[in-house]
């Protein structure tokens, strides 16, 4: 899909009203806290698909739609060149996140290579979408840990929110070692 098609799908949805957010969150105090950060963020009816993916309810198959649609906040995800690559959905009451096309690996991924003024400047990784919103959308929220590990390998130093979050990130961003064979030993032990 082209960046303009993705952006068009995103912009079809209208910005949130505070009353919408109370319905999404289910708690007025939390809704107000989120609304302060999301005034221009649209919401849409989505259907959760496989882990990490969603479809817009209007475009979902009857089978998918049968699982029930939910309202979620929508975020346009751009690449480093500023092109729209995906749309992410977040359901504040459950904390659940997903992407429409499976192309986005993080909210804020377009900022990973922005110039940092000092060698020790860090790239903040937020634990969840609310923390990212409260930080003015500065930093990243990881959506796909496997792909994030590849992209963040040379983007450090990274900043976790606390020690527990640091531990979670180390676990999530550690890639498995590939299987390594030695020369002709692959065929050893097989009958000729």
Coordinates of C-alpha atoms in Angstrom, one line a residue:
X1 CA 0.0 0.0 0.0
X2 CA 1.2 3.5 -0.8
X3 CA 1.9 6.0 2.0
X4 CA -0.9 8.3 0.7
X5 CA -3.4 5.4 0.9
X6 CA -2.3 4.6 4.5
X7 CA -2.5 8.3 5.5
X8 CA -5.9 8.5 3.8
X9 CA -7.2 5.6 5.8
X10 CA -6.0 7.2 9.0
X11 CA -7.4 10.6 8.2
X12 CA -10.9 9.2 7.6
X13 CA -11.3 9.0 11.3
X14 CA -12.3 12.0 13.4
X15 CA -10.4 13.3 16.4
X16 CA -11.6 12.1 19.8
X17 CA -14.1 13.9 22.0
X18 CA -13.6 13.7 25.7
X19 CA -16.9 11.8 26.0
X20 CA -15.5 9.2 23.6
X21 CA -12.5 8.6 25.8
X22 CA -14.6 8.0 28.9
X23 CA -16.3 5.2 27.0
X24 CA -13.0 3.9 25.8
X25 CA -11.3 3.9 29.2
X26 CA -14.2 3.3 31.4
X27 CA -12.9 5.6 34.1
X28 CA -13.3 9.3 34.1
X29 CA -10.1 10.3 35.9
X30 CA -8.0 8.1 33.6
X31 CA -9.9 9.4 30.6
X32 CA -9.1 13.0 31.5
X33 CA -5.4 12.2 31.9
X34 CA -5.3 10.6 28.5
X35 CA -7.4 13.3 26.8
X36 CA -4.9 16.0 27.7
X37 CA -2.4 14.1 25.6
X38 CA -4.7 12.9 22.7
X39 CA -6.8 15.9 21.7
X40 CA -6.0 15.4 18.0
X41 CA -5.8 11.6 18.0
X42 CA -8.6 9.9 16.1
X43 CA -10.5 6.8 17.2
X44 CA -11.9 4.1 15.1
X45 CA -13.9 0.8 15.2
X46 CA -11.5 -2.1 14.8
X47 CA -11.5 -5.8 15.0
X48 CA -8.5 -7.5 16.7
X49 CA -7.0 -10.2 14.5
X50 CA -3.9 -12.3 15.2
X51 CA -1.7 -11.1 18.0
X52 CA -0.4 -7.7 17.0
X53 CA -2.8 -7.1 14.1
X54 CA -6.2 -5.4 13.6
X55 CA -8.6 -4.6 10.8
X56 CA -10.9 -1.7 10.5
X57 CA -14.4 -3.0 11.3
X58 CA -15.9 -1.5 8.2
X59 CA -13.4 -3.5 6.1
X60 CA -13.3 -6.7 8.1
X61 CA -14.8 -10.0 6.8
X62 CA -18.0 -11.3 8.4
X63 CA -16.0 -13.9 10.2
X64 CA -13.6 -11.3 11.7
X65 CA -16.5 -8.9 12.5
X66 CA -18.2 -11.7 14.4
X67 CA -15.5 -11.5 17.0
X68 CA -16.9 -8.0 17.9
X69 CA -15.6 -4.6 17.1
X70 CA -14.0 -2.2 19.6
X71 CA -13.2 1.5 19.6
X72 CA -9.5 2.2 19.8
X73 CA -7.2 5.2 19.4
X74 CA -5.4 5.4 16.1
X75 CA -1.8 6.6 15.4
X76 CA -0.2 7.1 12.0
X77 CA 3.2 5.5 12.0
X78 CA 5.8 7.0 9.7
X79 CA 9.3 5.7 8.6
X80 CA 12.5 7.7 8.9
X81 CA 11.7 9.5 5.6
X82 CA 8.4 10.7 7.0
X83 CA 6.3 8.4 4.8
X84 CA 3.2 6.8 6.3
X85 CA 3.9 3.0 6.7
X86 CA 1.2 1.8 9.0
X87 CA -1.6 2.6 11.5
X88 CA -1.3 1.5 15.1
X89 CA -4.3 1.0 17.4
X90 CA -4.4 1.3 21.2
X91 CA -7.3 0.4 23.5
X92 CA -6.7 2.4 26.7
X93 CA -8.9 0.2 29.0
X94 CA -6.9 -2.9 28.2
X95 CA -3.6 -1.5 27.0
X96 CA -3.8 -3.7 23.9
X97 CA -1.9 -2.5 20.8
X98 CA -1.8 -3.7 17.3
X99 CA -0.9 -2.6 13.8
X100 CA -3.1 -2.6 10.7
X101 CA -0.6 -3.8 8.1
X102 CA 2.1 -5.3 10.3
X103 CA 4.8 -2.9 9.0
X104 CA 5.3 -0.7 12.1
X105 CA 7.6 -1.9 14.8
X106 CA 7.2 1.1 17.2
X107 CA 5.3 4.2 17.8
X108 CA 7.7 7.0 17.1
X109 CA 9.9 4.9 14.9
X110 CA 10.5 7.8 12.6
X111 CA 12.6 9.5 15.3
X112 CA 15.2 6.8 15.9
X113 CA 18.0 8.5 13.9
X114 CA 17.2 12.1 14.7
X115 CA 20.4 14.0 15.5
X116 CA 21.4 13.9 19.1
X117 CA 23.4 16.8 20.4
X118 CA 25.7 14.8 22.7
X119 CA 27.3 11.4 22.5
X120 CA 25.5 10.4 25.7
X121 CA 22.0 11.5 24.5
X122 CA 19.6 8.6 24.8
X123 CA 16.6 7.3 22.9
X124 CA 13.8 6.9 25.4
X125 CA 11.8 3.6 25.2
X126 CA 8.4 4.0 26.9
X127 CA 6.7 1.1 28.6
X128 CA 3.3 1.8 27.2
X129 CA 1.3 4.2 25.0
X130 CA 0.2 6.4 27.9
X131 CA 3.7 7.0 29.1
X132 CA 4.7 7.9 25.5
X133 CA 1.7 10.4 25.2
X134 CA 2.6 11.9 28.6
X135 CA 6.1 12.4 27.3
X136 CA 4.8 14.4 24.4
X137 CA 5.3 11.4 22.0
X138 CA 9.0 11.6 22.6
X139 CA 10.8 8.3 22.3
X140 CA 9.4 4.9 21.2
X141 CA 6.7 2.4 22.2
X142 CA 7.7 -1.0 20.9
X143 CA 5.0 -2.8 19.0
X144 CA 7.0 -5.7 17.5
X145 CA 10.0 -6.7 19.7
X146 CA 11.6 -9.0 17.1
X147 CA 11.8 -6.3 14.4
X148 CA 12.6 -3.6 17.0
X149 CA 15.7 -5.6 18.1
X150 CA 17.0 -5.4 14.5
X151 CA 16.3 -1.7 14.1
X152 CA 17.6 -0.6 17.5
X153 CA 20.8 -2.6 17.4
X154 CA 22.7 0.5 16.3
X155 CA 20.4 3.2 17.6
X156 CA 21.5 3.3 21.3
X157 CA 22.0 4.2 23.9
X158 CA 18.5 3.5 24.9
X159 CA 16.7 4.7 28.0
X160 CA 14.3 2.6 30.1
X161 CA 11.8 4.0 32.5
X162 CA 13.1 2.0 35.5
X163 CA 15.2 -1.1 36.4
X164 CA 12.3 -3.4 35.8
X165 CA 11.6 -1.9 32.4
X166 CA 15.4 -2.2 31.6
X167 CA 15.2 -5.9 32.4
X168 CA 12.1 -6.3 30.2
X169 CA 13.8 -4.5 27.3
X170 CA 17.0 -6.6 27.6
X171 CA 14.8 -9.7 27.4
X172 CA 12.7 -8.4 24.5
X173 CA 15.5 -7.0 22.5
X174 CA 17.9 -10.0 22.8
X175 CA 18.1 -11.9 19.5
X176 CA 18.6 -15.6 19.4
X177 CA 22.0 -16.8 18.1
X178 CA 21.7 -18.5 14.7
X179 CA 22.6 -22.2 14.3
X180 CA 26.2 -22.4 13.2
X181 CA 27.6 -25.5 11.4
X182 CA 31.2 -26.3 10.7
X183 CA 32.2 -27.0 7.1
X184 CA 31.6 -30.5 5.9
X185 CA 30.5 -31.8 9.3
X186 CA 26.9 -31.4 8.3
X187 CA 26.9 -34.8 6.6
X188 CA 28.9 -36.7 9.2
X189 CA 27.1 -39.6 10.7
X190 CA 24.9 -40.2 7.6
X191 CA 25.2 -43.4 5.7
X192 CA 26.9 -43.1 2.4

